[in-house]
Tab-separated table of C-alpha atoms and ligand atoms in Angstrom:
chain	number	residue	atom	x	y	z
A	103	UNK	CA	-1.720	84.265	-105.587
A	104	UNK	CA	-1.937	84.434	-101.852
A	105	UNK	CA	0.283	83.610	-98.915
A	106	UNK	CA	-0.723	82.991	-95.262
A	107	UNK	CA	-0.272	86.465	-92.762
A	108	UNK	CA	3.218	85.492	-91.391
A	109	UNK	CA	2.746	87.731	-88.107
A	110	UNK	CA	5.691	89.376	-88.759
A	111	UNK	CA	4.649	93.329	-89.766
A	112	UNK	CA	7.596	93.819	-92.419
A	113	UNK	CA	6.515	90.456	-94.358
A	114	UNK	CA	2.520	90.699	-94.103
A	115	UNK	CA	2.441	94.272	-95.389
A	116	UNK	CA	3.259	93.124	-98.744
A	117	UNK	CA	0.578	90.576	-98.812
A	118	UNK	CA	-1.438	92.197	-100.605
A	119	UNK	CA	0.929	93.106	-103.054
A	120	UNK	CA	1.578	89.452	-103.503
A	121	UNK	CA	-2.225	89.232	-104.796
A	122	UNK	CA	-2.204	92.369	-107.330
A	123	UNK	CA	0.613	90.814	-108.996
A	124	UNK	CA	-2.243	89.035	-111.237
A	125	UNK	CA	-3.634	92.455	-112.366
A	126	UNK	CA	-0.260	94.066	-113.525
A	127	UNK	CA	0.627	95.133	-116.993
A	128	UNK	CA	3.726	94.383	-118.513
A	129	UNK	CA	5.241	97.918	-117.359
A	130	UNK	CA	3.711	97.392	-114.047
A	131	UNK	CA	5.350	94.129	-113.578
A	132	UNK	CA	8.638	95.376	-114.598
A	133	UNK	CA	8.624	97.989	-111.729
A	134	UNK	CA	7.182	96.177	-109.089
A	135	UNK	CA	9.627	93.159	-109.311
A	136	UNK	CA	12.455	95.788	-108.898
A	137	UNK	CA	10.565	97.274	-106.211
A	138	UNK	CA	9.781	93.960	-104.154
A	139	UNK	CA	12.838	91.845	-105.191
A	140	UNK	CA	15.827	94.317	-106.294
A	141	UNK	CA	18.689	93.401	-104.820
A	142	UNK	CA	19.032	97.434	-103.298
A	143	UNK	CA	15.788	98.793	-102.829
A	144	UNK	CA	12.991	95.604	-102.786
A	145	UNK	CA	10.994	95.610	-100.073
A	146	UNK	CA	11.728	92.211	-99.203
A	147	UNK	CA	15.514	92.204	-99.325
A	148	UNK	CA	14.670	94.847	-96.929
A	149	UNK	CA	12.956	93.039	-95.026
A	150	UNK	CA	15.410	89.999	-95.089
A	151	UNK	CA	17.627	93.075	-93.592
A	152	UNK	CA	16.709	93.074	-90.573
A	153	UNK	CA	17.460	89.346	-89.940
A	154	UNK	CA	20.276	89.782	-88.073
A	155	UNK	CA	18.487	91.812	-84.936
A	156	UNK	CA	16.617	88.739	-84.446
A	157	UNK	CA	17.231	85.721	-81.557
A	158	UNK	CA	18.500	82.900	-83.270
A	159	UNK	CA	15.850	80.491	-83.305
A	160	UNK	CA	13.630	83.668	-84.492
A	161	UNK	CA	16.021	83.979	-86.955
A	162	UNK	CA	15.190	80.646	-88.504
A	163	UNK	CA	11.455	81.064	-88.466
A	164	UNK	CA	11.306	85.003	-90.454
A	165	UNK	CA	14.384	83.873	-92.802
A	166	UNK	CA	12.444	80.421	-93.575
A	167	UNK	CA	8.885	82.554	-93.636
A	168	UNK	CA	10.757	84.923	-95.483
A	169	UNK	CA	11.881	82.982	-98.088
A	170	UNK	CA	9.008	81.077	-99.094
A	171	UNK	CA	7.254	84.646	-99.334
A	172	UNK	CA	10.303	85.379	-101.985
A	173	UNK	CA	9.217	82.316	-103.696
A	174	UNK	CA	5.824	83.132	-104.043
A	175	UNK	CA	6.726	86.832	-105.472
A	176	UNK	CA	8.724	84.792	-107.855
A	177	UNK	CA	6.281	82.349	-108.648
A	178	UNK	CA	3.800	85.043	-109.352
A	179	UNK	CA	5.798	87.427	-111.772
A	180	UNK	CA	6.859	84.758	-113.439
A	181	UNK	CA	3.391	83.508	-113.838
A	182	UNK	CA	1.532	86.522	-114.828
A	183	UNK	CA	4.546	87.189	-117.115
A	184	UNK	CA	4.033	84.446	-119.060
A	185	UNK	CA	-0.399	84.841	-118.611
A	186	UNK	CA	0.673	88.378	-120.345
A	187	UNK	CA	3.025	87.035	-123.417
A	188	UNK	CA	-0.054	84.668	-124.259
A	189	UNK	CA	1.874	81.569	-123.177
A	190	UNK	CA	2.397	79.072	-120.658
A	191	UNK	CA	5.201	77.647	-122.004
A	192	UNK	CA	7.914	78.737	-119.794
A	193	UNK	CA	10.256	76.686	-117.730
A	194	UNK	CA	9.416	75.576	-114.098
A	195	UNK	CA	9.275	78.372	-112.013
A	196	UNK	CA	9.943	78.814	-108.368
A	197	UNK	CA	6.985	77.594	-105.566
A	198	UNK	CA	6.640	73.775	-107.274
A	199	UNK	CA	4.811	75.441	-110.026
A	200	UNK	CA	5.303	73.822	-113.347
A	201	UNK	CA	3.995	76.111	-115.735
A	202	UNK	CA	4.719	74.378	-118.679
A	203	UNK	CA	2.281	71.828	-117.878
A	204	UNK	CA	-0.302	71.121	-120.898
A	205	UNK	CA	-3.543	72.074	-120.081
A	206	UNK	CA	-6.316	69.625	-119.120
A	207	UNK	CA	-8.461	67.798	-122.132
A	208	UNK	CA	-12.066	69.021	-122.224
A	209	UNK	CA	-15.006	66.462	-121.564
A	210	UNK	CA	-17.160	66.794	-124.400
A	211	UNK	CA	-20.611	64.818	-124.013
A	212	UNK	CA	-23.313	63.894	-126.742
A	213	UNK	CA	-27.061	62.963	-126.739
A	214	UNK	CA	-27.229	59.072	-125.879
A	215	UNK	CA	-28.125	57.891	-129.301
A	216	UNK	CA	-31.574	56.193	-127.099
A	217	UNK	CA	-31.997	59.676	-126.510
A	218	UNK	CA	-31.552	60.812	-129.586
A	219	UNK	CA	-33.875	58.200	-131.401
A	220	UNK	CA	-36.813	59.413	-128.540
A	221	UNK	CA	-36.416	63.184	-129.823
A	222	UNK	CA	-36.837	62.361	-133.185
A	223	UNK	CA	-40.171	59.882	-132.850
A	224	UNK	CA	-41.731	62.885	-130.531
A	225	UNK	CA	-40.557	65.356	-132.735
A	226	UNK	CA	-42.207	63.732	-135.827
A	227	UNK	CA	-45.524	62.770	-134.215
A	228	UNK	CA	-45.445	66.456	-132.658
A	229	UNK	CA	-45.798	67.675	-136.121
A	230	UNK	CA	-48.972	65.668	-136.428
A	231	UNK	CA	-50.213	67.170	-133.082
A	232	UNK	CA	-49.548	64.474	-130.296
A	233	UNK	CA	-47.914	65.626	-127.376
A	234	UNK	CA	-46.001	64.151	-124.484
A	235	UNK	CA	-47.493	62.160	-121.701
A	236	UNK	CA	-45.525	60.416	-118.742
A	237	UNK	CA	-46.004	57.991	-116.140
A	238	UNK	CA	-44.489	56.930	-113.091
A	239	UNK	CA	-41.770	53.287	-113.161
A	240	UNK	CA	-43.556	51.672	-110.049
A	241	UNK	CA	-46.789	50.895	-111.210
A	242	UNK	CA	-49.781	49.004	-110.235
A	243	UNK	CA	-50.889	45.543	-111.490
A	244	UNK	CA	-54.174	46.446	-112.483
A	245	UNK	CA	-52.756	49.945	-114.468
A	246	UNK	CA	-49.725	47.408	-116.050
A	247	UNK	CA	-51.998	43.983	-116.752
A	248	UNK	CA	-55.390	44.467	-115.755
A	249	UNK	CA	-56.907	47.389	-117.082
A	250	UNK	CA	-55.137	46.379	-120.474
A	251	UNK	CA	-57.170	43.565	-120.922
A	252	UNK	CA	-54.630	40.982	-119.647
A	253	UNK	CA	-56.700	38.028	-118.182
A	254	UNK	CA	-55.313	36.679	-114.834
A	255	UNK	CA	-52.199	34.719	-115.942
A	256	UNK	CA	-52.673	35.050	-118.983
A	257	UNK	CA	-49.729	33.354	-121.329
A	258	UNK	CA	-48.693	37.030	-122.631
A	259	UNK	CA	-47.374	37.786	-118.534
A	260	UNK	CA	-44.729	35.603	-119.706
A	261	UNK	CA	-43.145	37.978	-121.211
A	262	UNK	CA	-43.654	40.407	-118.735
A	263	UNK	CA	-42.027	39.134	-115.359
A	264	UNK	CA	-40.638	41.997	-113.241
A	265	UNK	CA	-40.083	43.060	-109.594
A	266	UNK	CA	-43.174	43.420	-107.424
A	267	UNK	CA	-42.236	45.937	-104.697
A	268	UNK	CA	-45.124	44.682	-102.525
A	269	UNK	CA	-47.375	42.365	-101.352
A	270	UNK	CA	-51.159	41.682	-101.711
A	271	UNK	CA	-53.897	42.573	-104.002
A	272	UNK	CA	-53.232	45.722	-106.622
A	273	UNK	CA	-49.334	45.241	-106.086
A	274	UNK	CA	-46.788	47.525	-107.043
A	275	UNK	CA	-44.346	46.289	-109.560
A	276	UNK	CA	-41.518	47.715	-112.064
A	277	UNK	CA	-43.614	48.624	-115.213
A	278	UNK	CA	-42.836	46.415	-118.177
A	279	UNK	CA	-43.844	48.504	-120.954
A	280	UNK	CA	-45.172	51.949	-121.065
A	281	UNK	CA	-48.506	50.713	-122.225
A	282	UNK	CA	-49.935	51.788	-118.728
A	283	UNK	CA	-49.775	55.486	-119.238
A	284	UNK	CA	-52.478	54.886	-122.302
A	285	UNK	CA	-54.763	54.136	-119.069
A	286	UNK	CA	-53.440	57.306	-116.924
A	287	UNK	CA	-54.334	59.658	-120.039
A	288	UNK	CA	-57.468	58.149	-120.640
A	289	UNK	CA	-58.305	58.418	-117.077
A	290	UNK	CA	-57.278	62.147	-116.289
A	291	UNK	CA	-59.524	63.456	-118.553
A	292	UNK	CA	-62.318	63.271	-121.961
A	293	UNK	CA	-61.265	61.990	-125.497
A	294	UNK	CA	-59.796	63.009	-128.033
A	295	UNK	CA	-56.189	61.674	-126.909
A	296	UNK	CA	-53.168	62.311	-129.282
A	297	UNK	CA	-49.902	61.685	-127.133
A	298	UNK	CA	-46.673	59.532	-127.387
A	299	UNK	CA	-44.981	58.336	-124.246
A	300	UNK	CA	-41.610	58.464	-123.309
A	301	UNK	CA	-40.251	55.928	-120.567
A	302	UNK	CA	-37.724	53.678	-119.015
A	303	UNK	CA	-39.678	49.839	-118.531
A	304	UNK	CA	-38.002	46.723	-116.972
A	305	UNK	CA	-38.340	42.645	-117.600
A	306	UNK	CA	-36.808	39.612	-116.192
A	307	UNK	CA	-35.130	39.701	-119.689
A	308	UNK	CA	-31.563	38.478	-119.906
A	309	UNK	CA	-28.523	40.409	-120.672
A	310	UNK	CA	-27.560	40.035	-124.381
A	311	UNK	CA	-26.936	41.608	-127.389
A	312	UNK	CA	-30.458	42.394	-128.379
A	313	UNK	CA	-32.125	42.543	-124.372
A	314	UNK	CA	-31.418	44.508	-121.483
A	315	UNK	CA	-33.524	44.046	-118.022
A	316	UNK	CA	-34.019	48.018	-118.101
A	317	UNK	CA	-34.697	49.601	-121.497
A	318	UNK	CA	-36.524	52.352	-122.847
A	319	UNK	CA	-40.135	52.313	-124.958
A	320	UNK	CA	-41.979	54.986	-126.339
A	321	UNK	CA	-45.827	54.338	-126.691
A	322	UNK	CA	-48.552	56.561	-128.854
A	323	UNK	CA	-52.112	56.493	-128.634
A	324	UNK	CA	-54.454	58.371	-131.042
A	325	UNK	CA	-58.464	58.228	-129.761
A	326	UNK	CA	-61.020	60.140	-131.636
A	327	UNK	CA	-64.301	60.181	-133.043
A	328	UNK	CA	-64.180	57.937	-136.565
A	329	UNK	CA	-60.190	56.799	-136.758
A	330	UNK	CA	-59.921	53.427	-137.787
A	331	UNK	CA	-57.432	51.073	-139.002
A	332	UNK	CA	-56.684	53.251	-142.516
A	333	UNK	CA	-55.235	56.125	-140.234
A	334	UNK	CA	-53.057	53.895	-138.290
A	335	UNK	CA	-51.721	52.399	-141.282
A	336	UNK	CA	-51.563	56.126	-142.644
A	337	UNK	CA	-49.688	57.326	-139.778
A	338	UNK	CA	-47.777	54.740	-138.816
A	339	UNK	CA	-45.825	54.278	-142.462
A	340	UNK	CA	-45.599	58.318	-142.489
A	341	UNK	CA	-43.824	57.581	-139.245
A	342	UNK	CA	-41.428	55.078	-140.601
A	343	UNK	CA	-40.934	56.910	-143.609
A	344	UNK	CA	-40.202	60.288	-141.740
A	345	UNK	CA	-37.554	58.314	-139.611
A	346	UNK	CA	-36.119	56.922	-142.089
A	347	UNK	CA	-35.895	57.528	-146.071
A	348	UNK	CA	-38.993	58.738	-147.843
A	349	UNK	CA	-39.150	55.335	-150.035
A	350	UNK	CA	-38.677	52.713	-147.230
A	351	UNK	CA	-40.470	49.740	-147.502
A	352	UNK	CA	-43.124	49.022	-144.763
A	353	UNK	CA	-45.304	45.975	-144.279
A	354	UNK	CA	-47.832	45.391	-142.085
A	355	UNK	CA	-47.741	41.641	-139.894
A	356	UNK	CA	-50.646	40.603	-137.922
A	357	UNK	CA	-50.014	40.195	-134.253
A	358	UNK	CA	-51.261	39.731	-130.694
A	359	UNK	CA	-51.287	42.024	-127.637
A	360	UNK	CA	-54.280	41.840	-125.559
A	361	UNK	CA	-55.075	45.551	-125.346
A	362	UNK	CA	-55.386	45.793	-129.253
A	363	UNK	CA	-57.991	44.152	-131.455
A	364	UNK	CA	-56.668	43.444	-134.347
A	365	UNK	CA	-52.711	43.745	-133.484
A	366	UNK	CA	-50.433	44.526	-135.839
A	367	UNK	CA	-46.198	44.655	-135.982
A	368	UNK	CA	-44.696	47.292	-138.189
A	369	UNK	CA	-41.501	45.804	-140.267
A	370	UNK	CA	-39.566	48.027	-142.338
A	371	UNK	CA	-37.094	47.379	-144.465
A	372	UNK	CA	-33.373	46.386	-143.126
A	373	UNK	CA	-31.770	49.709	-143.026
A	374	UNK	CA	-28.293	47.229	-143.371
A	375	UNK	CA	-28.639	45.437	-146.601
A	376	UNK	CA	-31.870	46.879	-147.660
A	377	UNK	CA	-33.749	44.051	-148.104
A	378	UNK	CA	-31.461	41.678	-149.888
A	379	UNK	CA	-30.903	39.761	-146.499
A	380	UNK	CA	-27.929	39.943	-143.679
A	381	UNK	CA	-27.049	38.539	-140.387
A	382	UNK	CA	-28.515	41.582	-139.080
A	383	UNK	CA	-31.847	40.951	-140.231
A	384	UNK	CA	-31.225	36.899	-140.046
A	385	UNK	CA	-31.361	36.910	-143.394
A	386	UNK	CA	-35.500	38.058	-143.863
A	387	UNK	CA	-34.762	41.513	-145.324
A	388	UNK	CA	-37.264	42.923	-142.652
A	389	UNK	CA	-36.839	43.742	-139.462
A	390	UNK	CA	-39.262	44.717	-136.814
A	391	UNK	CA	-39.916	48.302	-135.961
A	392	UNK	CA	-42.681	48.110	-133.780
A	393	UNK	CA	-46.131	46.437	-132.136
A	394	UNK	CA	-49.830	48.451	-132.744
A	395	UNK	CA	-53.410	47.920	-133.542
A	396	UNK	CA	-56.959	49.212	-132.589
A	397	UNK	CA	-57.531	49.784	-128.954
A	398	UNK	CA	-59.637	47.209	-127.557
A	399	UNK	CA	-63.247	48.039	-126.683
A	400	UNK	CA	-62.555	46.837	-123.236
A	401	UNK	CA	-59.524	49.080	-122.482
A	402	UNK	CA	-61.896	52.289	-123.564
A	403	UNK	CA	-64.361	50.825	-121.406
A	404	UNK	CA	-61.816	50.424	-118.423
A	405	UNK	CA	-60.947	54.297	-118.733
A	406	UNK	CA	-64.926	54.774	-118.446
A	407	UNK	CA	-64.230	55.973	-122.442
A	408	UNK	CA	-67.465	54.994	-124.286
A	409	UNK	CA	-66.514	52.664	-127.158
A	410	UNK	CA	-69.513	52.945	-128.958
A	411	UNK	CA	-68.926	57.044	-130.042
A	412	UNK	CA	-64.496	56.421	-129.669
A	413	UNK	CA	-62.172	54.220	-131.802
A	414	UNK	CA	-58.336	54.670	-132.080
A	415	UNK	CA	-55.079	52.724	-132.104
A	416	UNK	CA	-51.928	52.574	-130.031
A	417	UNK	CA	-48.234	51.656	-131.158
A	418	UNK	CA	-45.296	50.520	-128.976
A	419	UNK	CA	-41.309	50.739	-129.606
A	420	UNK	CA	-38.285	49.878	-128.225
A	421	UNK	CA	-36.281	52.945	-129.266
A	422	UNK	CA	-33.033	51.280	-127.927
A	423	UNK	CA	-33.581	48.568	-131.014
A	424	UNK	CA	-34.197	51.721	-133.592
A	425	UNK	CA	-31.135	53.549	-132.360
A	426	UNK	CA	-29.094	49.890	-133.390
A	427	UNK	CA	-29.969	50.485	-136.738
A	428	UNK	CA	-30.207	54.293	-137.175
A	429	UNK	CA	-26.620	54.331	-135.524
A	430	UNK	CA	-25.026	50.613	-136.718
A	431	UNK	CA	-24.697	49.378	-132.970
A	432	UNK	CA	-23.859	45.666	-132.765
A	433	UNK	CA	-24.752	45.208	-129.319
A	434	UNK	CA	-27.923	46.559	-127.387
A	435	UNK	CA	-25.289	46.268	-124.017
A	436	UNK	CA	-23.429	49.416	-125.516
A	437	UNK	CA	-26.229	51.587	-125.318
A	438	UNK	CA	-27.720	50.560	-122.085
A	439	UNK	CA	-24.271	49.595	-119.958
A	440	UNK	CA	-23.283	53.192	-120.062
A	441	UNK	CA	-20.019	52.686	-121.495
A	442	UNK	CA	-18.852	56.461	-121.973
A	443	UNK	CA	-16.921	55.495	-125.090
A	444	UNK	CA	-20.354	54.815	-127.089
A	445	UNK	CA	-20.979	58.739	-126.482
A	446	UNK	CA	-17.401	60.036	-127.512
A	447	UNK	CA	-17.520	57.927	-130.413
A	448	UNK	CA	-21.061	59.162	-131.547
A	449	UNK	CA	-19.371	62.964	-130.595
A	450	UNK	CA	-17.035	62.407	-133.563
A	451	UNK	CA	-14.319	62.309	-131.086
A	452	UNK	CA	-11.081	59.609	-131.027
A	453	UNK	CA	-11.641	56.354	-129.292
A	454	UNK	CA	-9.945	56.890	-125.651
B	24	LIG	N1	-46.719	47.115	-124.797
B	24	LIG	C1	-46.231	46.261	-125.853
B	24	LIG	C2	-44.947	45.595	-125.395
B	24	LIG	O1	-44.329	46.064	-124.514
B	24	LIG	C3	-45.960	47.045	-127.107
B	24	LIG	C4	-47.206	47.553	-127.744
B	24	LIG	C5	-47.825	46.803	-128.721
B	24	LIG	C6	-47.765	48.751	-127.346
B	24	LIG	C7	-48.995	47.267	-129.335
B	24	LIG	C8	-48.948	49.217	-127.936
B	24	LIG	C9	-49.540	48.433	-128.945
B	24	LIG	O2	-49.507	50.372	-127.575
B	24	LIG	O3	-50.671	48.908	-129.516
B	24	LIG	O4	-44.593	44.603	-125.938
């Protein structure tokens, strides 16, 4: 503890005694309250002596100095007494110092179950050797639409309205899925490509329980010499079985993105009823894990990749959707309106 120099000699020379009160042992306390306080010999009632010789409106000043200095002594025995019997709880003690004040609750955070999800998929497809690729949020139009085989206004930008952030031709715009980065990694250097990629990507989606304008997606893109449809199939239900149970049911759907030829969506089986059919699943058993398919020649072509020697395939997921059903989350708005009570909860700590 430590006290302001009063300017008075007899008071500030026990300053620093003040602050080696919090280093004392239980002996050492003992004596040096008798030697500071005691009523005979303590320094400061010998101090508080000399009172008397001073002018009167001196006199106020040292005696009021002089008490709040016998305050803090008192404060700080007290306080180190009860540091050294290994408890706080002691009455209120001189200096406004309520020592038997509980102690403040520790913050104690968890993964955000999005996060979680993302650290699982890249930890799976790590063990088949892809690694981790990134891309920037503010994107071009050719890297988000063009170069992925998206024809000028093509129905499937319906889907995909976001923020341009400027004007003119090539504009910059708010990614909408983390498809583009398949482009950057094909760009930055020769096949073979084995990489999944993390990202936040944002739509002119509404706010509901299963959309959120800004929402995470993790990508993968496997390009070698002779892969084919049989090793995305391969991979892709190792994948879902991995991440979930070993005997989940997948099925294959065909589907249509414009940088895959033929597209594909991934259902597995609803991890809520398993497959006999809930509100969850709208009653189909199924539910949708992700989009894939062979890379389109074009795309290759695009990344100056030649598609007669390369083939491969590409998946897309919304990890936010997985963590709903790994973690039974009703509402997509929980994980992505950073309500802090979603993490406690997942923390195995009681509901605030
Ligand atoms: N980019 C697609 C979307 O946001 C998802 C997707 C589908 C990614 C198929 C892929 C893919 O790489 O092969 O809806």
């Amino acid at each position: 503890m430590s006290f302001p120099a009063t300017g008075y000699p007899q008071l500030d020379v026990l300053l620093p005694r003040l602050e080696a009160i919090a280093a004392l042992d239980a002996k050492g306390l003992q004596g040096e309250r008798i030697a500071v306080l005691g009523r005979k010999q303590g320094a400061l009632t010998f101090a508080l002596r000399s009172l008397p010789t001073f002018t009167p409106d001196e006199r106020k000043r040292f005696g009021a100095l002089a008490n709040r200095l016998k305050e803090a002594f008192e404060a700080a025995f007290a306080a180190r007494e009860a540091e050294l019997a290994g408890s706080t709880d002691v009455p209120a003690a001189g200096g406004g110092l309520d020592l038997s004040m509980p102690g403040r609750g520790r913050w104690i955070g968890a993964l955000h179950p999005v996060t979680r999800v993302i650290d699982e998929i890249v930890a799976i497809f790590r063990e088949l050797g892809f690694v981790v690729a990134v891309g920037p949020e503010a994107e071009t139009e050719w890297l988000n639409f063009g170069a992925l085989n998206f024809p000028p206004d093509h129905p499937a930008m319906d889907m995909h309205d976001t923020l341009y952030l400027t004007e003119g031709g090539n504009r910059i715009l708010l990614r909408t899925h983390t498809s583009p980065v398949q482009i950057r990694v094909m760009q930055a250097g020769p096949p073979p490509y084995r990489v999944v990629i993390p990202g936040m990507v944002y739509r002119n989606d509404p706010w509901d329980a299963s959309h959120a304008p800004a929402f995470a997606q993790i990508e993968g893109l496997a390009i070698d010499e002779g892969i084919g449809f049989v090793d995305l199939k391969a991979t892709l239900t190792h994948f879902a079985r991995r991440f979930f149970a070993p005997d989940t049911k997948v099925r294959f759907r065909p589907s249509y993105f414009p940088f895959t030829e033929p597209s594909a969506e991934l259902d597995v089986e609803c991890q809520i009823c398993h497959g006999s059919g809930c509100p969850a699943c709208k009653h189909t058993g199924w539910m949708e894990l992700l989009g894939c398919g062979m890379v389109h020649p074009k795309v290759l072509e695009h990344c100056g990749v030649d598609a007669e020697r390369y083939t491969g395939w590409a998946f897309g997921l919304g990890p936010g959707r997985t963590a709903q059903q790994r973690f039974d989350i009703p509402d997509i708005r929980l994980e992505y309106g950073g309500d802090m009570r979603l993490l406690r909860q997942l923390a195995g700590q009681e509901p605030l």
